[in-house]
XYZ file of N, CA and C in Angstrom:
837
model
N 7.185 -131.589 3.766
C 7.440 -130.877 2.510
C 6.351 -129.834 2.292
N 6.764 -128.637 1.973
C 5.801 -127.556 1.767
C 5.025 -127.771 0.477
N 3.871 -127.091 0.377
C 3.037 -127.201 -0.813
C 3.778 -126.730 -2.052
N 4.511 -125.599 -1.930
C 5.241 -125.079 -3.085
C 6.311 -126.065 -3.540
N 6.953 -126.747 -2.596
C 7.977 -127.724 -2.954
C 7.361 -128.928 -3.652
N 6.203 -129.418 -3.114
C 5.532 -130.554 -3.758
C 5.151 -130.218 -5.185
N 4.600 -129.025 -5.388
C 4.200 -128.610 -6.729
C 5.408 -128.536 -7.658
N 6.511 -128.048 -7.124
C 7.733 -127.937 -7.922
C 8.245 -129.317 -8.323
N 8.243 -130.260 -7.372
C 8.709 -131.612 -7.666
C 7.825 -132.292 -8.706
N 6.508 -132.161 -8.536
C 5.567 -132.770 -9.484
C 5.770 -132.213 -10.877
N 5.933 -130.896 -10.961
C 6.120 -130.244 -12.261
C 7.391 -130.751 -12.937
N 8.499 -130.814 -12.159
C 9.761 -131.213 -12.756
C 9.774 -132.687 -13.146
N 9.140 -133.542 -12.337
C 9.070 -134.959 -12.689
C 8.306 -135.145 -13.995
N 7.214 -134.394 -14.160
C 6.459 -134.450 -15.402
C 7.296 -133.931 -16.567
N 8.023 -132.861 -16.307
C 8.827 -132.243 -17.355
C 9.947 -133.174 -17.804
N 10.520 -133.938 -16.848
C 11.639 -134.806 -17.182
C 11.219 -136.124 -17.824
N 9.944 -136.464 -17.773
C 9.502 -137.806 -18.157
C 9.812 -138.155 -19.599
N 9.986 -137.165 -20.462
C 10.241 -137.452 -21.872
C 11.676 -137.167 -22.309
N 12.537 -136.823 -21.356
C 13.913 -136.493 -21.731
C 14.823 -137.715 -21.645
N 15.720 -137.821 -22.576
C 16.729 -138.867 -22.555
C 17.896 -138.403 -21.705
N 18.437 -139.301 -20.855
C 19.565 -138.955 -20.003
C 20.641 -140.022 -20.112
N 21.847 -139.697 -19.629
C 22.951 -140.650 -19.612
C 23.456 -140.806 -18.183
N 23.814 -142.048 -17.821
C 24.375 -142.239 -16.488
C 25.885 -142.144 -16.551
N 26.551 -142.481 -15.458
C 28.000 -142.309 -15.412
C 28.724 -143.190 -16.426
N 28.113 -144.293 -16.832
C 28.718 -145.201 -17.803
C 28.351 -144.835 -19.232
N 27.703 -143.663 -19.390
C 27.291 -143.161 -20.697
C 26.285 -144.091 -21.389
N 25.647 -144.954 -20.630
C 24.636 -145.831 -21.210
C 23.339 -145.050 -21.358
N 22.654 -145.230 -22.482
C 21.407 -144.522 -22.719
C 20.280 -145.140 -21.886
N 19.480 -144.270 -21.315
C 18.279 -144.704 -20.615
C 17.320 -143.537 -20.663
N 16.124 -143.712 -20.241
C 15.170 -142.614 -20.222
C 14.725 -142.363 -18.805
N 14.316 -141.111 -18.541
C 13.910 -140.731 -17.196
C 12.713 -141.534 -16.722
N 11.815 -141.930 -17.640
C 10.626 -142.661 -17.196
C 10.966 -144.085 -16.771
N 12.163 -144.563 -17.117
C 12.553 -145.917 -16.737
C 13.274 -145.972 -15.398
N 13.457 -144.841 -14.774
C 14.087 -144.828 -13.470
C 13.087 -144.383 -12.418
N 13.259 -144.886 -11.209
C 12.344 -144.527 -10.127
C 12.813 -143.282 -9.390
N 13.937 -142.709 -9.799
C 14.454 -141.535 -9.108
C 13.585 -140.312 -9.366
N 13.131 -139.681 -8.293
C 12.407 -138.426 -8.410
C 13.417 -137.299 -8.528
N 12.926 -136.087 -8.750
C 13.840 -134.943 -8.812
C 14.587 -134.791 -7.497
N 13.895 -134.973 -6.372
C 14.548 -134.843 -5.070
C 15.683 -135.854 -4.932
N 15.459 -137.085 -5.412
C 16.501 -138.100 -5.359
C 17.694 -137.690 -6.216
N 17.407 -137.174 -7.389
C 18.480 -136.743 -8.290
C 19.292 -135.623 -7.652
N 18.586 -134.783 -6.925
C 19.236 -133.617 -6.327
C 20.117 -134.001 -5.152
N 19.805 -135.096 -4.467
C 20.503 -135.418 -3.220
C 21.416 -136.635 -3.297
N 21.348 -137.444 -4.344
C 22.098 -138.701 -4.371
C 23.261 -138.703 -5.364
N 23.777 -137.551 -5.708
C 24.898 -137.520 -6.629
C 24.535 -137.937 -8.038
N 23.278 -137.761 -8.398
C 22.810 -138.114 -9.744
C 23.617 -137.362 -10.791
N 24.004 -138.061 -11.865
C 24.783 -137.461 -12.947
C 23.971 -137.480 -14.245
N 24.099 -136.435 -15.002
C 23.489 -136.424 -16.337
C 24.320 -135.540 -17.255
N 24.412 -135.950 -18.498
C 25.092 -135.144 -19.510
C 24.090 -134.646 -20.543
N 22.815 -134.848 -20.232
C 21.788 -134.447 -21.182
C 21.535 -132.946 -21.063
N 21.935 -132.212 -22.076
C 21.835 -130.756 -22.038
C 20.385 -130.288 -21.920
N 19.466 -131.006 -22.560
C 18.057 -130.590 -22.506
C 17.525 -130.657 -21.079
N 17.892 -131.712 -20.380
C 17.428 -131.864 -19.002
C 17.989 -130.750 -18.120
N 19.278 -130.482 -18.263
C 19.913 -129.442 -17.460
C 19.322 -128.073 -17.772
N 19.161 -127.780 -19.054
C 18.639 -126.469 -19.452
C 17.195 -126.281 -18.995
N 16.406 -127.382 -18.987
C 15.017 -127.288 -18.534
C 14.946 -126.873 -17.070
N 15.855 -127.427 -16.255
C 15.879 -127.069 -14.841
C 16.370 -125.637 -14.667
N 17.412 -125.273 -15.410
C 17.935 -123.912 -15.309
C 16.858 -122.885 -15.648
N 16.004 -123.219 -16.608
C 14.943 -122.294 -17.007
C 13.984 -122.029 -15.855
N 13.787 -123.032 -14.991
C 12.889 -122.858 -13.853
C 13.455 -121.912 -12.796
N 14.758 -121.697 -12.837
C 15.394 -120.870 -11.814
C 15.078 -119.378 -11.971
N 14.392 -119.013 -13.025
C 13.992 -117.608 -13.173
C 12.833 -117.259 -12.247
N 12.221 -118.287 -11.652
C 11.095 -118.079 -10.729
C 11.596 -118.160 -9.290
N 11.187 -117.228 -8.455
C 11.716 -117.128 -7.101
C 11.380 -118.329 -6.229
N 10.167 -118.860 -6.305
C 9.780 -119.951 -5.395
C 10.644 -121.200 -5.602
N 10.724 -121.760 -6.818
C 11.605 -122.928 -6.975
C 13.070 -122.588 -6.720
N 13.473 -121.374 -7.067
C 14.856 -120.959 -6.841
C 15.166 -120.954 -5.341
N 14.237 -120.425 -4.545
C 14.444 -120.393 -3.098
C 14.502 -121.805 -2.519
N 13.654 -122.703 -3.017
C 13.665 -124.080 -2.530
C 14.995 -124.760 -2.821
N 15.532 -124.543 -4.011
C 16.817 -125.132 -4.374
C 17.937 -124.562 -3.502
N 17.916 -123.247 -3.273
C 18.943 -122.623 -2.443
C 18.882 -123.131 -1.002
N 17.690 -123.296 -0.468
C 17.547 -123.823 0.887
C 18.047 -125.255 0.964
N 17.740 -126.036 -0.067
C 18.210 -127.415 -0.119
C 19.731 -127.442 -0.093
N 20.344 -126.574 -0.874
C 21.799 -126.530 -0.935
C 22.381 -126.015 0.377
N 21.723 -125.050 1.010
C 22.182 -124.537 2.299
C 22.256 -125.654 3.336
N 21.229 -126.509 3.358
C 21.222 -127.626 4.315
C 22.303 -128.645 3.975
N 22.523 -128.844 2.697
C 23.583 -129.762 2.255
C 24.956 -129.256 2.701
N 25.210 -127.963 2.531
C 26.490 -127.383 2.931
C 26.628 -127.332 4.451
N 25.513 -127.139 5.153
C 25.536 -127.176 6.619
C 25.990 -128.540 7.105
N 25.415 -129.593 6.529
C 25.782 -130.959 6.909
C 27.259 -131.233 6.621
N 27.748 -130.695 5.506
C 29.153 -130.885 5.137
C 30.064 -130.236 6.185
N 29.721 -129.024 6.597
C 30.526 -128.307 7.592
C 30.462 -129.015 8.945
N 29.275 -129.428 9.371
C 29.125 -130.121 10.647
C 29.893 -131.443 10.652
N 29.851 -132.161 9.540
C 30.559 -133.443 9.442
C 32.067 -133.248 9.559
N 32.598 -132.262 8.853
C 34.046 -132.002 8.877
C 34.523 -131.563 10.258
N 33.758 -130.681 10.889
C 34.212 -130.056 12.128
C 33.813 -130.813 13.398
N 32.854 -131.734 13.294
C 32.358 -132.419 14.487
C 32.638 -133.921 14.471
N 32.372 -134.555 13.346
C 32.452 -136.017 13.306
C 33.766 -136.516 12.690
N 34.087 -136.014 11.504
C 35.302 -136.489 10.849
C 36.559 -135.828 11.400
N 36.418 -134.552 11.806
C 37.569 -133.780 12.299
C 38.743 -133.941 11.342
N 38.489 -133.572 10.097
C 39.458 -133.763 9.031
C 40.504 -132.671 8.934
N 41.107 -132.567 7.745
C 42.229 -131.658 7.525
C 41.863 -130.202 7.809
N 40.705 -129.753 7.314
C 40.308 -128.355 7.518
C 40.082 -128.078 9.009
N 39.449 -129.018 9.692
C 39.244 -128.858 11.133
C 40.573 -128.703 11.856
N 41.533 -129.570 11.549
C 42.830 -129.531 12.236
C 43.570 -128.227 11.940
N 43.540 -127.792 10.684
C 44.203 -126.533 10.326
C 43.570 -125.349 11.059
N 42.224 -125.314 11.078
C 41.513 -124.215 11.731
C 41.803 -124.181 13.219
N 41.754 -125.338 13.859
C 41.987 -125.392 15.305
C 43.408 -124.968 15.656
N 44.388 -125.393 14.871
C 45.772 -125.029 15.151
C 45.985 -123.525 15.000
N 45.383 -122.946 13.987
C 45.480 -121.496 13.805
C 44.861 -120.759 14.990
N 43.684 -121.219 15.411
C 42.997 -120.584 16.534
C 43.783 -120.751 17.836
N 44.348 -121.921 18.062
C 45.142 -122.158 19.270
C 46.317 -121.191 19.343
N 46.970 -120.990 18.225
C 48.115 -120.074 18.190
C 47.690 -118.646 18.525
N 46.530 -118.245 17.991
C 46.029 -116.887 18.253
C 45.606 -116.743 19.713
N 44.883 -117.744 20.240
C 44.423 -117.681 21.634
C 45.592 -117.721 22.617
N 46.658 -118.429 22.262
C 47.803 -118.540 23.164
C 48.498 -117.196 23.365
N 48.233 -116.266 22.466
C 48.804 -114.922 22.579
C 47.896 -113.982 23.369
N 46.818 -114.532 23.935
C 45.904 -113.742 24.746
C 44.905 -112.936 23.942
N 44.607 -113.372 22.734
C 43.686 -112.631 21.862
C 42.261 -112.661 22.410
N 41.527 -111.568 22.212
C 40.126 -111.482 22.622
C 39.232 -112.045 21.528
N 38.287 -112.880 21.938
C 37.449 -113.608 20.991
C 36.722 -112.704 20.005
N 36.113 -111.622 20.493
C 35.267 -110.799 19.623
C 36.007 -109.666 18.915
N 37.268 -109.439 19.272
C 37.923 -108.239 18.749
C 39.196 -108.507 17.942
N 39.565 -109.758 17.773
C 40.794 -110.083 17.053
C 40.470 -110.585 15.649
N 40.925 -109.872 14.654
C 40.591 -110.183 13.267
C 41.027 -111.588 12.863
N 42.202 -112.022 13.365
C 42.722 -113.340 12.983
C 41.778 -114.476 13.333
N 41.013 -114.321 14.420
C 40.053 -115.351 14.816
C 38.945 -115.457 13.778
N 38.419 -114.324 13.350
C 37.369 -114.308 12.338
C 37.889 -114.860 11.012
N 39.122 -114.485 10.665
C 39.691 -114.947 9.399
C 39.859 -116.468 9.406
N 40.332 -117.018 10.526
C 40.519 -118.463 10.619
C 39.200 -119.205 10.501
N 38.172 -118.701 11.189
C 36.849 -119.330 11.126
C 36.273 -119.220 9.721
N 36.372 -118.026 9.130
C 35.867 -117.815 7.771
C 36.548 -118.743 6.775
N 37.880 -118.830 6.846
C 38.623 -119.702 5.937
C 38.206 -121.153 6.115
N 38.016 -121.571 7.365
C 37.615 -122.953 7.630
C 36.253 -123.278 7.040
N 35.300 -122.364 7.210
C 33.959 -122.580 6.654
C 34.030 -122.697 5.135
N 34.699 -121.749 4.502
C 34.699 -121.691 3.039
C 35.500 -122.828 2.417
N 36.586 -123.246 3.053
C 37.322 -124.407 2.544
C 36.450 -125.658 2.593
N 35.702 -125.804 3.689
C 34.813 -126.952 3.822
C 33.763 -126.959 2.722
N 33.291 -125.776 2.337
C 32.271 -125.659 1.297
C 32.853 -125.774 -0.111
N 34.161 -125.926 -0.219
C 34.759 -126.162 -1.522
C 35.366 -124.960 -2.204
N 35.392 -123.812 -1.520
C 35.999 -122.622 -2.121
C 37.512 -122.810 -2.139
N 38.172 -122.681 -3.296
C 39.627 -122.855 -3.371
C 40.359 -121.858 -2.465
N 41.501 -122.271 -1.941
C 42.241 -121.430 -0.993
C 42.600 -120.077 -1.593
N 42.897 -120.053 -2.893
C 43.280 -118.790 -3.523
C 42.097 -117.842 -3.705
N 40.872 -118.323 -3.439
C 39.681 -117.490 -3.598
C 39.034 -117.090 -2.274
N 39.725 -117.300 -1.157
C 39.166 -116.952 0.151
C 39.221 -115.438 0.359
N 38.098 -114.814 0.735
C 38.080 -113.355 0.934
C 38.662 -112.963 2.286
N 39.321 -111.818 2.380
C 39.786 -111.327 3.682
C 38.605 -110.834 4.509
N 38.782 -110.825 5.822
C 37.746 -110.356 6.748
C 38.221 -109.069 7.403
N 37.329 -108.074 7.486
C 37.637 -106.814 8.179
C 36.676 -106.654 9.356
N 37.212 -106.245 10.516
C 36.403 -106.052 11.714
C 36.317 -104.561 12.022
N 35.105 -104.030 12.066
C 34.868 -102.654 12.502
C 34.477 -102.756 13.977
N 35.355 -102.254 14.874
C 35.157 -102.546 16.290
C 34.890 -101.334 17.166
N 34.827 -100.129 16.588
C 34.568 -98.954 17.417
C 33.551 -98.045 16.743
N 32.830 -97.291 17.539
C 31.839 -96.361 17.005
C 32.505 -95.334 16.091
N 33.686 -94.895 16.482
C 34.397 -93.896 15.672
C 34.737 -94.476 14.295
N 35.197 -95.713 14.300
C 35.532 -96.372 13.039
C 34.280 -96.587 12.195
N 33.193 -96.945 12.872
C 31.926 -97.161 12.176
C 31.452 -95.873 11.529
N 31.550 -94.769 12.239
C 31.140 -93.469 11.695
C 32.043 -93.033 10.549
N 33.323 -93.346 10.668
C 34.277 -92.975 9.627
C 33.912 -93.629 8.294
N 33.433 -94.891 8.380
C 33.059 -95.597 7.158
C 31.584 -95.415 6.805
N 30.872 -94.588 7.599
C 29.478 -94.254 7.337
C 28.594 -95.498 7.236
N 28.792 -96.444 8.180
C 28.026 -97.674 8.178
C 26.932 -97.688 9.239
N 26.751 -96.592 9.953
C 25.778 -96.566 11.042
C 24.392 -96.939 10.535
N 23.774 -97.897 11.206
C 22.434 -98.322 10.826
C 22.399 -99.366 9.741
N 23.543 -99.756 9.198
C 23.598 -100.762 8.147
C 23.599 -102.163 8.762
N 23.539 -103.206 7.934
C 23.592 -104.582 8.459
C 24.843 -104.818 9.300
N 24.733 -105.754 10.224
C 25.848 -106.021 11.139
C 27.009 -106.730 10.446
N 26.753 -107.308 9.311
C 27.808 -107.937 8.531
C 27.418 -107.905 7.065
N 28.410 -107.944 6.174
C 28.093 -108.017 4.756
C 29.289 -108.542 3.973
N 28.972 -109.174 2.855
C 30.003 -109.624 1.927
C 30.028 -108.664 0.753
N 31.184 -108.087 0.487
C 31.356 -107.186 -0.646
C 31.971 -107.964 -1.799
N 31.348 -107.904 -2.950
C 31.865 -108.608 -4.117
C 33.164 -107.963 -4.596
N 33.985 -108.721 -5.325
C 35.249 -108.164 -5.830
C 35.023 -106.864 -6.602
N 35.816 -105.868 -6.299
C 35.712 -104.576 -6.968
C 37.116 -103.977 -7.060
N 37.723 -104.077 -8.233
C 39.104 -103.644 -8.415
C 39.293 -102.158 -8.121
N 38.264 -101.347 -8.367
C 38.394 -99.904 -8.180
C 38.392 -99.507 -6.709
N 37.594 -100.211 -5.886
C 37.445 -99.826 -4.485
C 38.249 -100.686 -3.519
N 38.786 -101.791 -3.998
C 39.489 -102.714 -3.114
C 40.767 -102.105 -2.560
N 41.090 -102.496 -1.325
C 42.281 -101.963 -0.654
C 43.513 -102.807 -0.938
N 43.345 -104.066 -1.311
C 44.494 -104.917 -1.622
C 44.129 -105.928 -2.700
N 45.104 -106.691 -3.134
C 44.915 -107.607 -4.255
C 43.886 -108.684 -3.939
N 43.880 -109.177 -2.684
C 42.910 -110.207 -2.306
C 41.479 -109.709 -2.488
N 41.217 -108.473 -2.054
C 39.873 -107.904 -2.187
C 39.501 -107.725 -3.648
N 40.469 -107.359 -4.471
C 40.197 -107.165 -5.897
C 39.726 -108.455 -6.547
N 40.257 -109.576 -6.080
C 39.951 -110.861 -6.699
C 38.815 -111.607 -5.997
N 38.758 -111.491 -4.680
C 37.851 -112.344 -3.906
C 36.772 -111.616 -3.123
N 36.785 -110.274 -3.147
C 35.823 -109.543 -2.335
C 36.273 -109.478 -0.886
N 35.377 -109.061 0.012
C 35.726 -108.910 1.416
C 34.501 -109.110 2.288
N 34.722 -109.662 3.484
C 33.664 -109.796 4.487
C 33.898 -108.740 5.558
N 32.874 -107.929 5.825
C 32.935 -106.914 6.877
C 32.007 -107.299 8.025
N 32.501 -107.202 9.249
C 31.687 -107.423 10.452
C 31.718 -106.138 11.270
N 30.541 -105.542 11.530
C 30.431 -104.257 12.221
C 29.988 -104.468 13.668
N 30.939 -104.640 14.577
C 30.623 -104.974 15.964
C 29.732 -103.937 16.662
N 29.930 -102.630 16.494
C 29.066 -101.667 17.190
C 27.586 -101.812 16.834
N 27.298 -102.306 15.645
C 25.901 -102.438 15.233
C 25.172 -103.583 15.931
N 25.897 -104.431 16.650
C 25.234 -105.535 17.364
C 24.561 -105.036 18.641
N 25.049 -103.931 19.179
C 24.429 -103.389 20.392
C 24.388 -104.400 21.511
N 23.213 -104.581 22.115
C 23.049 -105.519 23.224
C 23.126 -106.976 22.770
N 23.073 -107.210 21.454
C 23.160 -108.570 20.930
C 24.602 -109.035 20.736
N 25.567 -108.218 21.161
C 26.970 -108.553 20.949
C 27.358 -109.757 21.804
N 27.300 -110.929 21.210
C 27.686 -112.175 21.863
C 28.393 -113.036 20.824
N 29.266 -113.957 21.259
C 29.969 -114.804 20.289
C 29.028 -115.556 19.359
N 27.934 -116.076 19.923
C 27.009 -116.862 19.099
C 26.399 -116.026 17.982
N 25.949 -114.826 18.299
C 25.317 -113.967 17.300
C 26.340 -113.480 16.269
N 27.520 -113.092 16.748
C 28.534 -112.550 15.843
C 29.055 -113.618 14.884
N 29.346 -114.807 15.397
C 29.882 -115.848 14.513
C 28.786 -116.458 13.633
N 27.535 -116.348 14.068
C 26.436 -116.716 13.185
C 26.340 -115.758 12.013
N 26.569 -114.476 12.299
C 26.588 -113.458 11.242
C 27.754 -113.698 10.285
N 28.918 -114.040 10.841
C 30.079 -114.329 9.998
C 29.784 -115.491 9.050
N 29.150 -116.553 9.567
C 28.813 -117.705 8.724
C 27.831 -117.308 7.628
N 26.877 -116.442 7.971
C 25.918 -115.916 6.986
C 26.675 -115.257 5.830
N 27.641 -114.414 6.164
C 28.398 -113.710 5.122
C 29.327 -114.661 4.366
N 29.821 -115.677 5.046
C 30.617 -116.702 4.359
C 29.774 -117.412 3.309
N 28.501 -117.628 3.620
C 27.648 -118.307 2.646
C 27.443 -117.428 1.415
N 27.378 -116.118 1.609
C 27.301 -115.223 0.449
C 28.585 -115.316 -0.385
N 29.725 -115.443 0.282
C 30.987 -115.608 -0.453
C 30.988 -116.922 -1.221
N 30.428 -117.960 -0.611
C 30.283 -119.264 -1.292
C 29.370 -119.136 -2.508
N 28.233 -118.450 -2.342
C 27.321 -118.235 -3.458
C 28.038 -117.524 -4.606
N 28.827 -116.518 -4.253
C 29.559 -115.760 -5.263
C 30.551 -116.653 -6.010
N 31.158 -117.586 -5.276
C 32.091 -118.527 -5.912
C 31.365 -119.480 -6.855
N 30.146 -119.871 -6.483
C 29.349 -120.724 -7.375
C 28.969 -119.959 -8.639
N 28.582 -118.703 -8.473
C 28.210 -117.873 -9.624
C 29.409 -117.687 -10.547
N 30.577 -117.479 -9.968
C 31.785 -117.266 -10.754
C 32.452 -118.541 -11.226
N 31.796 -119.692 -10.996
C 32.293 -121.005 -11.424
C 33.664 -121.332 -10.833
N 33.923 -120.835 -9.628
C 35.163 -121.173 -8.937
C 35.039 -122.517 -8.222
N 33.785 -122.999 -8.081
C 33.529 -124.318 -7.510
C 32.815 -125.142 -8.578
N 33.513 -126.003 -9.306
C 32.863 -126.792 -10.368
C 31.786 -127.696 -9.788
N 30.637 -127.830 -10.454
C 29.575 -128.701 -9.949
C 29.982 -130.164 -9.980
N 29.688 -130.880 -8.893
C 30.015 -132.303 -8.802
C 28.943 -133.182 -9.431
N 27.715 -132.716 -9.391
C 26.617 -133.555 -9.865
C 25.453 -132.673 -10.311
N 24.343 -133.316 -10.602
C 23.147 -132.639 -11.071
C 22.672 -131.591 -10.065
N 22.666 -131.945 -8.783
C 22.207 -131.029 -7.757
C 23.071 -129.787 -7.667
N 24.380 -129.957 -7.791
C 25.282 -128.808 -7.754
C 25.050 -127.890 -8.950
N 24.794 -128.488 -10.119
C 24.529 -127.685 -11.318
C 23.249 -126.876 -11.155
N 22.230 -127.497 -10.554
C 20.966 -126.804 -10.305
C 21.185 -125.652 -9.324
N 21.927 -125.917 -8.236
C 22.189 -124.877 -7.234
C 22.952 -123.707 -7.851
N 23.952 -124.013 -8.674
C 24.719 -122.952 -9.326
C 23.818 -122.098 -10.198
N 22.911 -122.741 -10.935
C 21.977 -122.003 -11.785
C 21.063 -121.115 -10.947
N 20.652 -121.617 -9.779
C 19.791 -120.830 -8.883
C 20.526 -119.594 -8.386
N 21.797 -119.755 -8.023
C 22.557 -118.617 -7.521
C 22.835 -117.590 -8.613
N 23.099 -118.059 -9.822
C 23.328 -117.127 -10.938
C 22.096 -116.261 -11.159
N 20.933 -116.912 -11.228
C 19.703 -116.144 -11.461
C 19.331 -115.314 -10.234
N 19.575 -115.868 -9.043
C 19.272 -115.131 -7.820
C 20.085 -113.860 -7.705
N 21.325 -113.916 -8.141
C 22.169 -112.724 -8.125
C 21.662 -111.691 -9.120
N 21.222 -112.166 -10.293
C 20.697 -111.261 -11.315
C 19.416 -110.577 -10.847
N 18.601 -111.315 -10.085
C 17.302 -110.805 -9.638
C 17.344 -110.261 -8.206
N 18.541 -110.079 -7.658
C 18.694 -109.715 -6.252
C 17.990 -108.393 -5.930
N 17.252 -108.400 -4.804
C 16.533 -107.207 -4.343
C 17.250 -106.648 -3.127
N 17.752 -105.428 -3.223
C 18.450 -104.790 -2.106
C 17.469 -104.394 -1.011
N 17.936 -104.376 0.239
C 17.074 -104.053 1.372
C 16.475 -102.659 1.251
N 17.256 -101.692 0.776
C 16.753 -100.321 0.681
C 15.698 -100.165 -0.416
N 15.664 -101.120 -1.338
C 14.660 -101.073 -2.400
C 13.321 -101.640 -1.934
N 13.365 -102.826 -1.309
C 12.153 -103.459 -0.781
C 12.581 -104.423 0.311
N 12.412 -104.012 1.565
C 12.939 -104.809 2.679
C 12.255 -106.167 2.796
N 10.955 -106.227 2.534
C 10.221 -107.497 2.637
C 10.727 -108.483 1.593
N 10.852 -108.032 0.352
C 11.358 -108.900 -0.716
C 12.796 -109.314 -0.445
N 13.566 -108.399 0.104
C 14.960 -108.691 0.461
C 15.026 -109.847 1.455
N 14.190 -109.784 2.494
C 14.201 -110.805 3.536
C 13.716 -112.160 3.026
N 12.813 -112.172 2.053
C 12.186 -113.417 1.595
C 12.917 -114.109 0.457
N 13.804 -113.412 -0.238
C 14.444 -114.006 -1.406
C 15.400 -115.126 -1.004
N 15.493 -116.125 -1.861
C 16.302 -117.299 -1.571
C 17.749 -116.995 -1.286
N 18.297 -115.997 -1.951
C 19.697 -115.627 -1.765
C 19.975 -115.283 -0.305
N 19.022 -114.610 0.352
C 19.191 -114.231 1.751
C 18.714 -115.309 2.712
N 17.590 -115.940 2.391
C 17.036 -116.953 3.288
C 18.007 -118.114 3.469
N 18.649 -118.554 2.381
C 19.580 -119.679 2.465
C 20.814 -119.321 3.293
N 21.299 -118.076 3.148
C 22.455 -117.637 3.934
C 22.087 -117.529 5.417
N 20.878 -117.043 5.678
C 20.409 -116.930 7.065
C 20.311 -118.308 7.711
N 19.779 -119.283 6.963
C 19.667 -120.648 7.478
C 21.049 -121.226 7.784
N 21.995 -120.989 6.882
C 23.344 -121.517 7.088
C 23.968 -120.909 8.344
N 23.836 -119.602 8.507
C 24.395 -118.946 9.679
C 23.790 -119.473 10.968
N 22.484 -119.644 10.969
C 21.780 -120.114 12.168
C 22.140 -121.557 12.509
N 22.280 -122.401 11.488
C 22.452 -123.836 11.711
C 23.904 -124.274 11.896
N 24.854 -123.378 11.666
C 26.265 -123.762 11.811
C 26.947 -123.132 13.021
N 26.293 -122.182 13.674
C 26.977 -121.444 14.750
C 27.362 -122.354 15.915
N 26.546 -123.340 16.240
C 26.883 -124.238 17.354
C 28.155 -125.027 17.039
N 28.304 -125.440 15.788
C 29.506 -126.167 15.369
C 30.729 -125.273 15.486
N 30.613 -124.028 15.017
C 31.728 -123.080 15.105
C 32.123 -122.840 16.551
N 31.153 -122.685 17.437
C 31.462 -122.421 18.844
C 32.172 -123.610 19.483
N 31.839 -124.832 19.063
C 32.540 -125.999 19.601
C 34.023 -125.973 19.206
N 34.282 -125.606 17.954
C 35.673 -125.522 17.484
C 36.423 -124.444 18.256
N 35.802 -123.274 18.414
C 36.420 -122.182 19.161
C 36.707 -122.576 20.609
N 35.752 -123.219 21.249
C 35.925 -123.620 22.648
C 37.025 -124.661 22.793
N 37.092 -125.583 21.861
C 38.127 -126.622 21.916
C 39.514 -126.004 21.745
N 39.618 -125.045 20.815
C 40.902 -124.377 20.591
C 41.309 -123.570 21.822
N 40.348 -122.903 22.460
C 40.645 -122.116 23.670
C 41.112 -123.007 24.808
N 40.495 -124.174 24.970
C 40.886 -125.101 26.043
C 42.306 -125.605 25.854
N 42.688 -125.826 24.605
C 44.000 -126.412 24.317
C 45.107 -125.363 24.181
N 44.715 -124.090 24.094
C 45.730 -123.018 23.897
C 46.578 -122.843 25.154
């Protein structure tokens, strides 16, 4: 545990020591009578209806360090959820994603250049993270230098999530859910399935964050409520790369998405490989 995280936990445990909370049975108890630390509350499905306790934590989200720690914690939680669904449980989302991919691969589709492959992977990731099906963003692939120049994206990030914008959107889905863009020419010599699908997962996590901010994913417990508060404030305080690149790279909103992309790509590649073998 990092020093900043330890300090954050100590501060919050002290802050909570005098607050009254309620458990799932609505029985009154006090925080000092439980052995649960803040970390335990955040990870064990802890429930509380005490508005003072919730608001106290939300107030801390105005600070970047605790906000980044909460976002990273949530990123790891969502990574585990995706890995469990796609590797161990092989549940409904896994089966749907694999069947879609098998159908696309059976038609001789190219892994890096077929939009349907990216859309299937993106939908699978976001469904696993709890984004409702009606809120899944479409994916657009920019695959040629000419196309890249036409959209004036040269030198920009290799992928990005665009928030819903009714004025600029090309279709109804984009107006409501935003869009994920992947710019293949910008990968240069790094153009490989692992790097590209890691980038896609990164942008999917931004779409997930946007859904949390827009309350499209209701919080299940105390930890989810804290994460949602972190994303709301993180979006308000977001630093664009062109404004300050160092701050952009270090902010929790980006660091958590980067971690998710890096830690889920191996799982995605296993699903893709399995679908290709069976196609």
